[in-house]
mmCIF file with all atom_site columns, C-alpha atoms and ligand atoms in Angstrom:
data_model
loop_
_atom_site.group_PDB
_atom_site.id
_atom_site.type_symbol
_atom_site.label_atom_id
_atom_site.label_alt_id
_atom_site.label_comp_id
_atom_site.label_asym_id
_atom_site.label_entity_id
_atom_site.label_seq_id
_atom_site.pdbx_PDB_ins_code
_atom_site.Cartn_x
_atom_site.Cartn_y
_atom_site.Cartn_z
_atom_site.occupancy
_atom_site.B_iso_or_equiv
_atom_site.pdbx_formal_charge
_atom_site.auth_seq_id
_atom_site.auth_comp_id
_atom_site.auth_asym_id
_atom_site.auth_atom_id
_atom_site.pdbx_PDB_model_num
ATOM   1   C CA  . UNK A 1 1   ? 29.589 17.668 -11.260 1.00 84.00 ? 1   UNK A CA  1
ATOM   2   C CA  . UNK A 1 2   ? 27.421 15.083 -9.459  1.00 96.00 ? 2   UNK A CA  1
ATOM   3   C CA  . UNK A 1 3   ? 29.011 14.200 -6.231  1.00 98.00 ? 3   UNK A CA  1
ATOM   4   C CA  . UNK A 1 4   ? 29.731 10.642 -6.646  1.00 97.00 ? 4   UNK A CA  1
ATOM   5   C CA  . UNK A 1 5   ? 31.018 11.389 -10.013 1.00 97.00 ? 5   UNK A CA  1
ATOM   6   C CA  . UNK A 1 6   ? 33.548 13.617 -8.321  1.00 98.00 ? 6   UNK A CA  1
ATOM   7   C CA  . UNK A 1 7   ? 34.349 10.890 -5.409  1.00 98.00 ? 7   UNK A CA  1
ATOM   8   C CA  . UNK A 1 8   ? 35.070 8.603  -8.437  1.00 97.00 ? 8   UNK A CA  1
ATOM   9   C CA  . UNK A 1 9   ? 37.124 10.885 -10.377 1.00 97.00 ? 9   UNK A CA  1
ATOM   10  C CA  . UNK A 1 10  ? 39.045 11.267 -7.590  1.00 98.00 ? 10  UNK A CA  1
ATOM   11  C CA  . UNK A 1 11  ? 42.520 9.119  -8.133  1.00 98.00 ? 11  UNK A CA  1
ATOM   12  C CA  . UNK A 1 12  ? 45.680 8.547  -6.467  1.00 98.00 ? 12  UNK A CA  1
ATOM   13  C CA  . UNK A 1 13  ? 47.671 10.151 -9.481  1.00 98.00 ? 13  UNK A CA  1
ATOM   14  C CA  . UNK A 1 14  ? 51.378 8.791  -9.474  1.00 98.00 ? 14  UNK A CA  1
ATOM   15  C CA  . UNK A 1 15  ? 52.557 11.008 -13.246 1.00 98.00 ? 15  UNK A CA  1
ATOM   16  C CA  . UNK A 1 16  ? 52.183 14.624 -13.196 1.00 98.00 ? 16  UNK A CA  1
ATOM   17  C CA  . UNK A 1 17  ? 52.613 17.071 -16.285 1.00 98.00 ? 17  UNK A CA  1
ATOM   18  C CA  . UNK A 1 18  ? 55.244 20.001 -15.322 1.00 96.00 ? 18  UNK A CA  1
ATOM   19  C CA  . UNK A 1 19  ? 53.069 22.728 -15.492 1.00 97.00 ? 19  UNK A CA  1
ATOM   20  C CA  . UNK A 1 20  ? 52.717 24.913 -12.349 1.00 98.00 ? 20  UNK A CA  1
ATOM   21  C CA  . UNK A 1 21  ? 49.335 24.413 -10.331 1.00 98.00 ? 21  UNK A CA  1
ATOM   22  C CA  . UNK A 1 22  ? 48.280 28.582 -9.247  1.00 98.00 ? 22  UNK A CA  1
ATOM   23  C CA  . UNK A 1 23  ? 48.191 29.842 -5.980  1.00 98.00 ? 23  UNK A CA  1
ATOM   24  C CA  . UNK A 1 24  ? 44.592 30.751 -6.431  1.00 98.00 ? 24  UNK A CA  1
ATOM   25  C CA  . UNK A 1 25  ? 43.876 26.812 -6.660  1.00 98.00 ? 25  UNK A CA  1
ATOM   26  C CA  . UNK A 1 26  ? 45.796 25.465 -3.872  1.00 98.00 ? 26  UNK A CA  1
ATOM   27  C CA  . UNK A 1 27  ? 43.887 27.870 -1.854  1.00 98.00 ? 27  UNK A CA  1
ATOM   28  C CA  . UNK A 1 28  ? 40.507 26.336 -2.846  1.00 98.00 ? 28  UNK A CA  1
ATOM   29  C CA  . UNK A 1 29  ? 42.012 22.857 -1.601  1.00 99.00 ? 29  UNK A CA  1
ATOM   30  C CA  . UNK A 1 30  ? 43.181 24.271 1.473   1.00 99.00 ? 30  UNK A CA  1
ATOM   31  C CA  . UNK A 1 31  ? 39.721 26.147 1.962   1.00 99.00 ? 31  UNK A CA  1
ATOM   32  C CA  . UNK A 1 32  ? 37.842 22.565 1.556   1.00 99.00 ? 32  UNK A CA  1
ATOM   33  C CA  . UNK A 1 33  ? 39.879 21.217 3.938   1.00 99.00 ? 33  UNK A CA  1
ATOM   34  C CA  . UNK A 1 34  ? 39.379 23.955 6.015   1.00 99.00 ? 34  UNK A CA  1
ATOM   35  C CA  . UNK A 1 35  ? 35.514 23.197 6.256   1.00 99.00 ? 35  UNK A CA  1
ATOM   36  C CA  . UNK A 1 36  ? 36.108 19.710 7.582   1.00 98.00 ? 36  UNK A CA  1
ATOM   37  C CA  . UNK A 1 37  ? 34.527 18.463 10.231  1.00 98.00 ? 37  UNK A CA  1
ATOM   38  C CA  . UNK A 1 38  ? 36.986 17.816 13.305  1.00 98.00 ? 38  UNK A CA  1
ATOM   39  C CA  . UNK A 1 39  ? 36.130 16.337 17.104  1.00 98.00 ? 39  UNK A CA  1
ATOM   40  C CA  . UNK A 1 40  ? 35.009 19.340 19.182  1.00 98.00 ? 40  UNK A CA  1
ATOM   41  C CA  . UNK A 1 41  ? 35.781 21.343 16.229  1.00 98.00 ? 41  UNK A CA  1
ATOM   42  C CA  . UNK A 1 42  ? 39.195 21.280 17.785  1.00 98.00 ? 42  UNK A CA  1
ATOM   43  C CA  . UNK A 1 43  ? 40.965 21.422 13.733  1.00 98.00 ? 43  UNK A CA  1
ATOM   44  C CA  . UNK A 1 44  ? 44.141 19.816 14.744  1.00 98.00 ? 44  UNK A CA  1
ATOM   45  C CA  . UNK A 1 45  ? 45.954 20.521 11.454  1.00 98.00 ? 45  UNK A CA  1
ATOM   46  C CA  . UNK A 1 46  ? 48.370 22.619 9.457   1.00 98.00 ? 46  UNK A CA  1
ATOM   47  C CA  . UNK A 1 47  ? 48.924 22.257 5.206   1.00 98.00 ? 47  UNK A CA  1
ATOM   48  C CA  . UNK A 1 48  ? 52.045 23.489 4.915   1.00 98.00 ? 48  UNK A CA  1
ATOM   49  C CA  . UNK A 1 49  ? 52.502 24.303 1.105   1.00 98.00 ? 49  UNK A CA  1
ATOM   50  C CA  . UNK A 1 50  ? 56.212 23.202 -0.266  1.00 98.00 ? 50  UNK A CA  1
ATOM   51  C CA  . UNK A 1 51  ? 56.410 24.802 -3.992  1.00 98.00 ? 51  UNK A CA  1
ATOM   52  C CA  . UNK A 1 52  ? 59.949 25.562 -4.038  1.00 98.00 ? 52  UNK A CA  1
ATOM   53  C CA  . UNK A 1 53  ? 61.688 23.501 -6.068  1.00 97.00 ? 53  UNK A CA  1
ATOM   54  C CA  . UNK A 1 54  ? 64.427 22.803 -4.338  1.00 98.00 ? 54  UNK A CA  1
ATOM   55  C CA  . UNK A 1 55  ? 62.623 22.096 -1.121  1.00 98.00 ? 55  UNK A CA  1
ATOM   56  C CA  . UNK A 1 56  ? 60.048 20.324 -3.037  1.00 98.00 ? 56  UNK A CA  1
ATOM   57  C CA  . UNK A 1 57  ? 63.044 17.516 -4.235  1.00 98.00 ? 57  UNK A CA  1
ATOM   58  C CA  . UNK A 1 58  ? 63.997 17.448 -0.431  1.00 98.00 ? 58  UNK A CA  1
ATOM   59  C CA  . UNK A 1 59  ? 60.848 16.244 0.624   1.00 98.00 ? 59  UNK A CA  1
ATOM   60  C CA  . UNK A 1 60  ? 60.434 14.210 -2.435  1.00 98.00 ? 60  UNK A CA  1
ATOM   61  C CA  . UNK A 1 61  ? 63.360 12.235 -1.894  1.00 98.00 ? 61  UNK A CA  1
ATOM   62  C CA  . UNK A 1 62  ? 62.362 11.794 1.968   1.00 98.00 ? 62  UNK A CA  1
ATOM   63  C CA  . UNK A 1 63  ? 58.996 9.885  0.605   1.00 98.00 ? 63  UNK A CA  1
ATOM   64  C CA  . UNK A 1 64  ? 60.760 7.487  -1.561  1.00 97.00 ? 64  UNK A CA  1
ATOM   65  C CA  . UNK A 1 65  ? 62.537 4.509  -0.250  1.00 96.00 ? 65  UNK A CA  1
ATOM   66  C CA  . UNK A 1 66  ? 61.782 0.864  -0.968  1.00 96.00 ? 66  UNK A CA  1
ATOM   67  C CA  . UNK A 1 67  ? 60.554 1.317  -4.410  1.00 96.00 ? 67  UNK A CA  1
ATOM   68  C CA  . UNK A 1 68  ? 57.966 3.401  -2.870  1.00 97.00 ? 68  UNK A CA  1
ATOM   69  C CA  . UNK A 1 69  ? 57.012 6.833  -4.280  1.00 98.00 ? 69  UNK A CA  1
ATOM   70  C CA  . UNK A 1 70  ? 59.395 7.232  -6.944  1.00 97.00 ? 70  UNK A CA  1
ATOM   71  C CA  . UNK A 1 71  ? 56.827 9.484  -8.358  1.00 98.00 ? 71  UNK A CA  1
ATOM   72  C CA  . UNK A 1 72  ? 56.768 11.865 -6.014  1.00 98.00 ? 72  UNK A CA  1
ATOM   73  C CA  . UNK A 1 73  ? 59.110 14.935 -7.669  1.00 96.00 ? 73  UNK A CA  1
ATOM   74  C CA  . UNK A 1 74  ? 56.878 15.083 -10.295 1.00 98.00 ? 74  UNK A CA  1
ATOM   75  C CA  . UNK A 1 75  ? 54.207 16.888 -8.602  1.00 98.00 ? 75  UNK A CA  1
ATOM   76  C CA  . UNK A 1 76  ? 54.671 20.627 -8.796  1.00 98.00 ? 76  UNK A CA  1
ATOM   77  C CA  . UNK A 1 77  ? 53.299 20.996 -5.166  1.00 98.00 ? 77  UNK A CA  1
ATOM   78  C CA  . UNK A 1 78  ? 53.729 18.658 -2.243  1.00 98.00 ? 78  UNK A CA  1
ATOM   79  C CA  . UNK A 1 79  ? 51.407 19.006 1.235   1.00 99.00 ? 79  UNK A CA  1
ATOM   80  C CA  . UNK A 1 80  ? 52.983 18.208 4.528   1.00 98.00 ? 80  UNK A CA  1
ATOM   81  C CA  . UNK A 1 81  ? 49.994 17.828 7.057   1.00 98.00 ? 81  UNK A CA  1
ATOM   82  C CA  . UNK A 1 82  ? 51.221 18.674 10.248  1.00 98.00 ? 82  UNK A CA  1
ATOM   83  C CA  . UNK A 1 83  ? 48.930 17.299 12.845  1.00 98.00 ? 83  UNK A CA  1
ATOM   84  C CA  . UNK A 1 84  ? 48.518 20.122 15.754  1.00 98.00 ? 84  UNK A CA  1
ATOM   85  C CA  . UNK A 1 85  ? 47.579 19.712 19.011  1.00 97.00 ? 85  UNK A CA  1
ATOM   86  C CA  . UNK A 1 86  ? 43.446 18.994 19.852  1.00 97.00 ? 86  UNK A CA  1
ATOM   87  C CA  . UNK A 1 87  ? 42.021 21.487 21.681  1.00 97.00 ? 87  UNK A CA  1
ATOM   88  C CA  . UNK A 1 88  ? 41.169 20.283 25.752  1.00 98.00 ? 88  UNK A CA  1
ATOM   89  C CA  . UNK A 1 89  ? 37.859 18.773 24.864  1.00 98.00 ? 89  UNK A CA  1
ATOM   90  C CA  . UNK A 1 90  ? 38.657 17.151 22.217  1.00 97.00 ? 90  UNK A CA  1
ATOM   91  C CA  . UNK A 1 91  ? 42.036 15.752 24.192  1.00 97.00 ? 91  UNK A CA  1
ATOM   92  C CA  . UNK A 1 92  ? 39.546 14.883 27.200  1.00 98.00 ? 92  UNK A CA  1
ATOM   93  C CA  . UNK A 1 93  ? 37.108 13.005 24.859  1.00 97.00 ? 93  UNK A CA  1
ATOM   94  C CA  . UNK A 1 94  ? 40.462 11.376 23.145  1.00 97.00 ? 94  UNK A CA  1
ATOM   95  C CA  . UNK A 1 95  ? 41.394 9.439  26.233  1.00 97.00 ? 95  UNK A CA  1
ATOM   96  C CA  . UNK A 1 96  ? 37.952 8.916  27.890  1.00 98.00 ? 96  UNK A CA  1
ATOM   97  C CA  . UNK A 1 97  ? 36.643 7.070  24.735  1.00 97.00 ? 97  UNK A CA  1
ATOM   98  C CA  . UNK A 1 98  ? 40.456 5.952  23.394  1.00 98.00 ? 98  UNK A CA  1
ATOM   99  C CA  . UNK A 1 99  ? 40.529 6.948  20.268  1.00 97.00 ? 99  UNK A CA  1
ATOM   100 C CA  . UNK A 1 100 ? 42.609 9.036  18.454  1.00 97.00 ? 100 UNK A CA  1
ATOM   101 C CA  . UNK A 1 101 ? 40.638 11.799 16.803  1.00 98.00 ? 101 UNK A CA  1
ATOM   102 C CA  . UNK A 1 102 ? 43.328 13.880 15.109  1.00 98.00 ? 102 UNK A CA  1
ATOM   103 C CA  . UNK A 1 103 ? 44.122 11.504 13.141  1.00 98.00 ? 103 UNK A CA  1
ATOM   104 C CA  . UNK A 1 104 ? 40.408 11.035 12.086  1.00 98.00 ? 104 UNK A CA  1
ATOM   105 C CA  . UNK A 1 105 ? 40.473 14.383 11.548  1.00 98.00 ? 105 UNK A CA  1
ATOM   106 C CA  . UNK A 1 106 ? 43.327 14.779 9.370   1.00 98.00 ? 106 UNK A CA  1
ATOM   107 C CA  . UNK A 1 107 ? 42.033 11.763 7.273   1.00 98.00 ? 107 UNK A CA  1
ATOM   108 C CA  . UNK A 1 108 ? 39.426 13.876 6.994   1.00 98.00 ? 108 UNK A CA  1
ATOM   109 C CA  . UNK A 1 109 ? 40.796 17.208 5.729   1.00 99.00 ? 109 UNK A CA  1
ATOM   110 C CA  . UNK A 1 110 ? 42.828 15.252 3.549   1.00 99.00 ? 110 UNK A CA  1
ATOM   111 C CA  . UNK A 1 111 ? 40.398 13.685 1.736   1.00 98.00 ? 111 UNK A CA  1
ATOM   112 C CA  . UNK A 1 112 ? 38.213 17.431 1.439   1.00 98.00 ? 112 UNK A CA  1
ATOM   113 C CA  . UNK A 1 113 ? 41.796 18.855 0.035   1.00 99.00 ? 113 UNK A CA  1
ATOM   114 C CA  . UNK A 1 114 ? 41.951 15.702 -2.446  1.00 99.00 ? 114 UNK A CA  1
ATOM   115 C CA  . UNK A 1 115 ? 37.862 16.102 -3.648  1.00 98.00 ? 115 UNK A CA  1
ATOM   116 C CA  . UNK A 1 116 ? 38.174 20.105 -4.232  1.00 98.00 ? 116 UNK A CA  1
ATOM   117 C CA  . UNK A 1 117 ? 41.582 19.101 -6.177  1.00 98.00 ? 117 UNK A CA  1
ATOM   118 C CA  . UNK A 1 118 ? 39.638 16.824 -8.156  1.00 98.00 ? 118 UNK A CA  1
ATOM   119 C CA  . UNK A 1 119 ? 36.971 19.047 -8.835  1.00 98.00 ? 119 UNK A CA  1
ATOM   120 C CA  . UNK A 1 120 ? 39.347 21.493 -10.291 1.00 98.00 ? 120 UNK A CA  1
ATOM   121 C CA  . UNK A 1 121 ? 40.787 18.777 -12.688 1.00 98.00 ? 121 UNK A CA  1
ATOM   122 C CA  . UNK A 1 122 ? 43.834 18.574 -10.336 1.00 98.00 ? 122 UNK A CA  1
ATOM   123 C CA  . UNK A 1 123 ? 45.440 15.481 -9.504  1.00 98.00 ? 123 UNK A CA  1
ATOM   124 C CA  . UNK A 1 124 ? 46.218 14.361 -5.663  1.00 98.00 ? 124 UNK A CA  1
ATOM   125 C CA  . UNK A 1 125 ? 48.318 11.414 -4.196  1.00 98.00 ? 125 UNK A CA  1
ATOM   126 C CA  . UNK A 1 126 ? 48.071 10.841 -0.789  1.00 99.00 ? 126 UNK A CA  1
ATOM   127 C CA  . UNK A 1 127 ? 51.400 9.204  0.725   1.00 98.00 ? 127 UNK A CA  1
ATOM   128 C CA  . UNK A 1 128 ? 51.482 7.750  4.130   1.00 98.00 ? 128 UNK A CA  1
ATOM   129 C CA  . UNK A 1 129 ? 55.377 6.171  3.401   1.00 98.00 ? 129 UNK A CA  1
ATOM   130 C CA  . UNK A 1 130 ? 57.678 8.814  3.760   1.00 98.00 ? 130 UNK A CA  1
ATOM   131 C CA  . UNK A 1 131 ? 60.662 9.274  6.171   1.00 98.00 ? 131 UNK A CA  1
ATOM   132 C CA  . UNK A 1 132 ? 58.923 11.446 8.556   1.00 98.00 ? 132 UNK A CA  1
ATOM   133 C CA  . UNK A 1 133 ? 61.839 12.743 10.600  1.00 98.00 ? 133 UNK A CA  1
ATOM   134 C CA  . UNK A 1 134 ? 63.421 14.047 7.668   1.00 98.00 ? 134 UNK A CA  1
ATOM   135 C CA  . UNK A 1 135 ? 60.273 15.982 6.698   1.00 98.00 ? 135 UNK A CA  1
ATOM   136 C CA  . UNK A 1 136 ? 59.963 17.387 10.273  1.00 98.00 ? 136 UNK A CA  1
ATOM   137 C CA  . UNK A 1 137 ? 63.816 18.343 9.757   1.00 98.00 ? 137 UNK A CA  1
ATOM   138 C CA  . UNK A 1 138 ? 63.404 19.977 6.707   1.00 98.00 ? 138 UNK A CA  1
ATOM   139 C CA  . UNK A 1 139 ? 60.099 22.079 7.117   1.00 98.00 ? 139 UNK A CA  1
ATOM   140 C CA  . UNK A 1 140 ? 61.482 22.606 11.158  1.00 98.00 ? 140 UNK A CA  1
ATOM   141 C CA  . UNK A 1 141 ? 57.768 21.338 12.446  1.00 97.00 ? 141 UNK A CA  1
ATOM   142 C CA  . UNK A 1 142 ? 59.801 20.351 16.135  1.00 94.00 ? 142 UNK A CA  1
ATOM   143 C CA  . UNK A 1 143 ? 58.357 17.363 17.850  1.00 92.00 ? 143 UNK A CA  1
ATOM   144 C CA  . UNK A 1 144 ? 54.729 17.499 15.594  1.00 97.00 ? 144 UNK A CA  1
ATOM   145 C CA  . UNK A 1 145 ? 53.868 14.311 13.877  1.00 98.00 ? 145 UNK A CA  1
ATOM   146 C CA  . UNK A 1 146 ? 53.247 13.947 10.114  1.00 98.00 ? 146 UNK A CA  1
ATOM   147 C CA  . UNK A 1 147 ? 50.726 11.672 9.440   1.00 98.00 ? 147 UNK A CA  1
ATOM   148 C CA  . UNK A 1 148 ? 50.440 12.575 5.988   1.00 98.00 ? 148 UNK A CA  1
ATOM   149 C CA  . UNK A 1 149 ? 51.699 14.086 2.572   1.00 98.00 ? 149 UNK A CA  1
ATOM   150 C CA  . UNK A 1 150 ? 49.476 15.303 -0.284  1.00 99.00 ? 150 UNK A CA  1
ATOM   151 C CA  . UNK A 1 151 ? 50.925 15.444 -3.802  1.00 98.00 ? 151 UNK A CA  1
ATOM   152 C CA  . UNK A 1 152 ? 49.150 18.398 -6.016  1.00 98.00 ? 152 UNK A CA  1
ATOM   153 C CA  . UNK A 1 153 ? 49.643 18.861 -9.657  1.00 98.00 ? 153 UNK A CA  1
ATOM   154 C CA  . UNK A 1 154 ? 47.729 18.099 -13.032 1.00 98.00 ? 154 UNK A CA  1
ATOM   155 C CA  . UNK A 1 155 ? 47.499 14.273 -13.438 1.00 98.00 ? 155 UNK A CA  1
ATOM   156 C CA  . UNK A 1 156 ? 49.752 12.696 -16.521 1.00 98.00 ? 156 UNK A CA  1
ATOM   157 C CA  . UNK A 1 157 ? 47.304 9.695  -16.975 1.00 91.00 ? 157 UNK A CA  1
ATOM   158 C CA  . UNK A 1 158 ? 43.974 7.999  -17.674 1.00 95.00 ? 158 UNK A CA  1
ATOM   159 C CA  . UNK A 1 159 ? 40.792 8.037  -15.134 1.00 96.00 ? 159 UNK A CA  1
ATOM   160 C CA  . UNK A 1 160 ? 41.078 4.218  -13.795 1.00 97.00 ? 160 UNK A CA  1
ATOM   161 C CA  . UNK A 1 161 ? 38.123 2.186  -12.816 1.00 96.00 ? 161 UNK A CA  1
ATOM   162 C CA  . UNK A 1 162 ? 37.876 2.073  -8.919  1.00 97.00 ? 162 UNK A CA  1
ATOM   163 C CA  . UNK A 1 163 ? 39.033 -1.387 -7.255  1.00 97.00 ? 163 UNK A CA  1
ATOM   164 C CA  . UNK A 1 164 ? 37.138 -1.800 -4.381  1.00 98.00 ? 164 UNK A CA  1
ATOM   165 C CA  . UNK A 1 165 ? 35.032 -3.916 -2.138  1.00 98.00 ? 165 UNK A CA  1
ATOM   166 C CA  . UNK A 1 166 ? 31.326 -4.709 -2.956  1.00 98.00 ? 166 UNK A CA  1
ATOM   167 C CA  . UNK A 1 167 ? 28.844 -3.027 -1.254  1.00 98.00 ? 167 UNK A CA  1
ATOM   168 C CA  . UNK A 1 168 ? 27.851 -6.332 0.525   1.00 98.00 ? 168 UNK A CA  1
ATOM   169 C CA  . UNK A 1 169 ? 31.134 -6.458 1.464   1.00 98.00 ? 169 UNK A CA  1
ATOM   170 C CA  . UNK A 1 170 ? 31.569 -2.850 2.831   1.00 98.00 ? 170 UNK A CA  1
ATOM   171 C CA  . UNK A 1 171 ? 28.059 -2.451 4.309   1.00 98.00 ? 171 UNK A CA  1
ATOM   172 C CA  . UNK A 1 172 ? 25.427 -4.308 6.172   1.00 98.00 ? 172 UNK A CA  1
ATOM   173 C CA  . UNK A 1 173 ? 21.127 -3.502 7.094   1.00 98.00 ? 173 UNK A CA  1
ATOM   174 C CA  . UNK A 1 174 ? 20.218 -3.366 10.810  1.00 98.00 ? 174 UNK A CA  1
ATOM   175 C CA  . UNK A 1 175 ? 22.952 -6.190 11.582  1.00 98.00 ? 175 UNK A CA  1
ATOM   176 C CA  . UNK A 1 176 ? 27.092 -6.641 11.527  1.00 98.00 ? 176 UNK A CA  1
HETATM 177 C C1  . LIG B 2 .   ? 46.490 6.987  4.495   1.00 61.10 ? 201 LIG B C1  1
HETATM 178 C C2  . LIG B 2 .   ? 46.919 6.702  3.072   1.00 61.10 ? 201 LIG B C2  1
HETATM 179 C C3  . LIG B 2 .   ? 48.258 6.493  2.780   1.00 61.10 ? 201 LIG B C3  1
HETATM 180 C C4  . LIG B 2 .   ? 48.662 6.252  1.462   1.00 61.10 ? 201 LIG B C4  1
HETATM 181 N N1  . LIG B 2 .   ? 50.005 6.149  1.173   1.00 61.10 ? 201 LIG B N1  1
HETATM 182 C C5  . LIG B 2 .   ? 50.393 5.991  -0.109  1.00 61.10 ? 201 LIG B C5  1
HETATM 183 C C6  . LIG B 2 .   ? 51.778 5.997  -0.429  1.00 61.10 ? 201 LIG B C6  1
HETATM 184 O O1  . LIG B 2 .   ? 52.669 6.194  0.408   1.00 61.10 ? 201 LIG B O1  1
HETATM 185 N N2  . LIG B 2 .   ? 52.115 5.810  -1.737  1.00 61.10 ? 201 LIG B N2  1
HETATM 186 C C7  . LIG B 2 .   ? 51.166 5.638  -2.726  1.00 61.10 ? 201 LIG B C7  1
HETATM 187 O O2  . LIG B 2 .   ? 51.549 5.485  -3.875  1.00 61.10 ? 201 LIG B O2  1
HETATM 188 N N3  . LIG B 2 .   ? 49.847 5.658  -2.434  1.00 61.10 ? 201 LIG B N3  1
HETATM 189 C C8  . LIG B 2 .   ? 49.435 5.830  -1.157  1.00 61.10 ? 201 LIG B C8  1
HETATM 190 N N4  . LIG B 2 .   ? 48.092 5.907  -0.858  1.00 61.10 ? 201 LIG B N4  1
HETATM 191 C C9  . LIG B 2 .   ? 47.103 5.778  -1.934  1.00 61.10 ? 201 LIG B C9  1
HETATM 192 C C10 . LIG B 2 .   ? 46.355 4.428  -1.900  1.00 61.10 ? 201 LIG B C10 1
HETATM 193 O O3  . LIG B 2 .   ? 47.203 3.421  -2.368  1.00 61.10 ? 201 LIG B O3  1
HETATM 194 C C11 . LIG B 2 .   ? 45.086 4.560  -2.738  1.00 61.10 ? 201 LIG B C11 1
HETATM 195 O O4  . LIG B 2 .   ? 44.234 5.524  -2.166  1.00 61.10 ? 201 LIG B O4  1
HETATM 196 C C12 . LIG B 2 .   ? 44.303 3.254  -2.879  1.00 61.10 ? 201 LIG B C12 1
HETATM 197 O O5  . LIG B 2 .   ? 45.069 2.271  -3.519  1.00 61.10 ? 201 LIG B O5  1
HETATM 198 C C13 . LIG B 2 .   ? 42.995 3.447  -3.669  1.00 61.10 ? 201 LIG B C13 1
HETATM 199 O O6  . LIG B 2 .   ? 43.259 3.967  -4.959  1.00 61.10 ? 201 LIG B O6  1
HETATM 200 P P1  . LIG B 2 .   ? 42.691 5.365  -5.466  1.00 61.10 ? 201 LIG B P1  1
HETATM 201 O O7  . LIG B 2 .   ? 43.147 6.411  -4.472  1.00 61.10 ? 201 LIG B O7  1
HETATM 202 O O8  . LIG B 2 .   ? 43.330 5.588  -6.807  1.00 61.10 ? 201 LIG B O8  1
HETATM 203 O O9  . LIG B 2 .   ? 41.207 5.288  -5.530  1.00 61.10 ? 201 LIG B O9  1
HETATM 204 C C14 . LIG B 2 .   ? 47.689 6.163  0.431   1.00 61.10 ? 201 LIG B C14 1
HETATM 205 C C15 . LIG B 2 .   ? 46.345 6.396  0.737   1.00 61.10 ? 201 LIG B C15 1
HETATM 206 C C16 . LIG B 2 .   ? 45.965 6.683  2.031   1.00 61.10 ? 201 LIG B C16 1
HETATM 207 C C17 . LIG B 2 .   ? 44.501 6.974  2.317   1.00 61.10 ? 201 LIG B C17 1
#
C-alpha cells in the first residue's frame, strides 16, 4: 500500500468486532514501534500488552469517565505505554533545551504501532483520557507515568474521510 494511503487509512476506531487479534500481529505493531526514532536513541518506552479479559475490563473501565471512552472494552487488546526513563543524554539535552522528549518519543512509537496496525487491516484508538493512577495500580508500573493507551482489535466500521486542517493552514514556504 502507498504510504499516504496507509496514513489515511489509519482511523481512531471506537467499534471493534470480538474476534481475537494473534500474537503474531501485535508483535509486528510492537516491532514498528520498536524502530522509532527516539532523542539520543534513548527509547524511553514500554507496550505492555493487556489481553486478559478480565484485566482488559479493568483497564477499560479506568479509561471511561465523562462520557469518554465508552468504547473501550470492545477492543480485544488494550496498550498501556509506560514511559521509561531517558537515557543521561537524552535527560541532559531534556533540560538544556526544555523540552520534554519522551513524550515526543512516545507520540512517536505510538503512532508507528497505530500505522503497522493499519497496515494489517487492524484497527487502533489512541486514548489520552483515562484514570492513570488506576492503570499504574492495576498493571503495578510504580511511580512511571502513562501518557498513553492504544486500543488494538479489527475495526466494526466504515473508513471516514479525514477532518483536518488545509495545507495552507498546517504549512508555510520559507516564512511562519
Ligand atoms: C494524544 C492523543 C490522545 C487521544 N485521546 C483520545 C481519547 O481519550 N479518546 C478518543 O476517543 N480519542 C482520542 N484520541 C483520538 C483523536 O480524537 C483522533 O486522533 C482525532 O480526532 C483525529 O481522528 P482520526 O484519528 O480518526 O484521524 C487521541 C489522539 C491522540 C493523538
Amino acid at each position: 500500500m502507498d504510504f499516504l494511503d496507509l496514513v489515511k487509512r489509519r482511523q481512531s476506531d471506537r467499534r471493534f468486532e470480538p474476534t481475537p487479534v494473534s500474537k503474531e500481529l501485535v508483535v509486528g505493531c510492537l516491532e514498528a514501534a520498536r524502530m522509532a526514532p527516539s532523542a539520543c536513541n534513548s527509547q524511553p518506552w514500554k507496550f505492555v500488552v493487556i489481553d486478559e479479559p478480565e484485566l482488559k475490563g479493568k483497564v477499560a473501565r479506568a479509561a471511561a469517565s465523562m462520557g469518554m471512552n465508552k468504547f473501550a472494552d470492545e477492543a480485544p487488546v488494550i496498550v498501556a505505554v509506560v514511559m521509561e526513563k531517558m537515557n543521561f543524554t537524552a535527560r541532559i539535552g531534556s533540560v538544556i533545551k526544555d523540552k520534554e522528549y519522551s513524550l515526543l518519543d512516545v507520540g512517536i512509537a505510538t503512532e508507528h504501532f497505530c500505522l503497522q496496525a493499519a497496515s494489517m487491516g487492524l484497527g487502533t484508538c489512541i486514548l489520552g483520557w483515562f484514570n492513570e493512577k488506576e492503570v499504574n495500580k492495576l498493571l503495578h508500573v510504580g511511580n512511571r507515568r502513562i501518557p498513553l493507551l492504544i486500543l488494538l482489535g479489527y475495526p466494526a466500521g466504515e473508513i471516514r474521510p479525514k477532518a483536518r486542517k488545509r495545507l495552507d493552514e498546517m504549512s508555510s514556504w520559507n516564512k511562519y
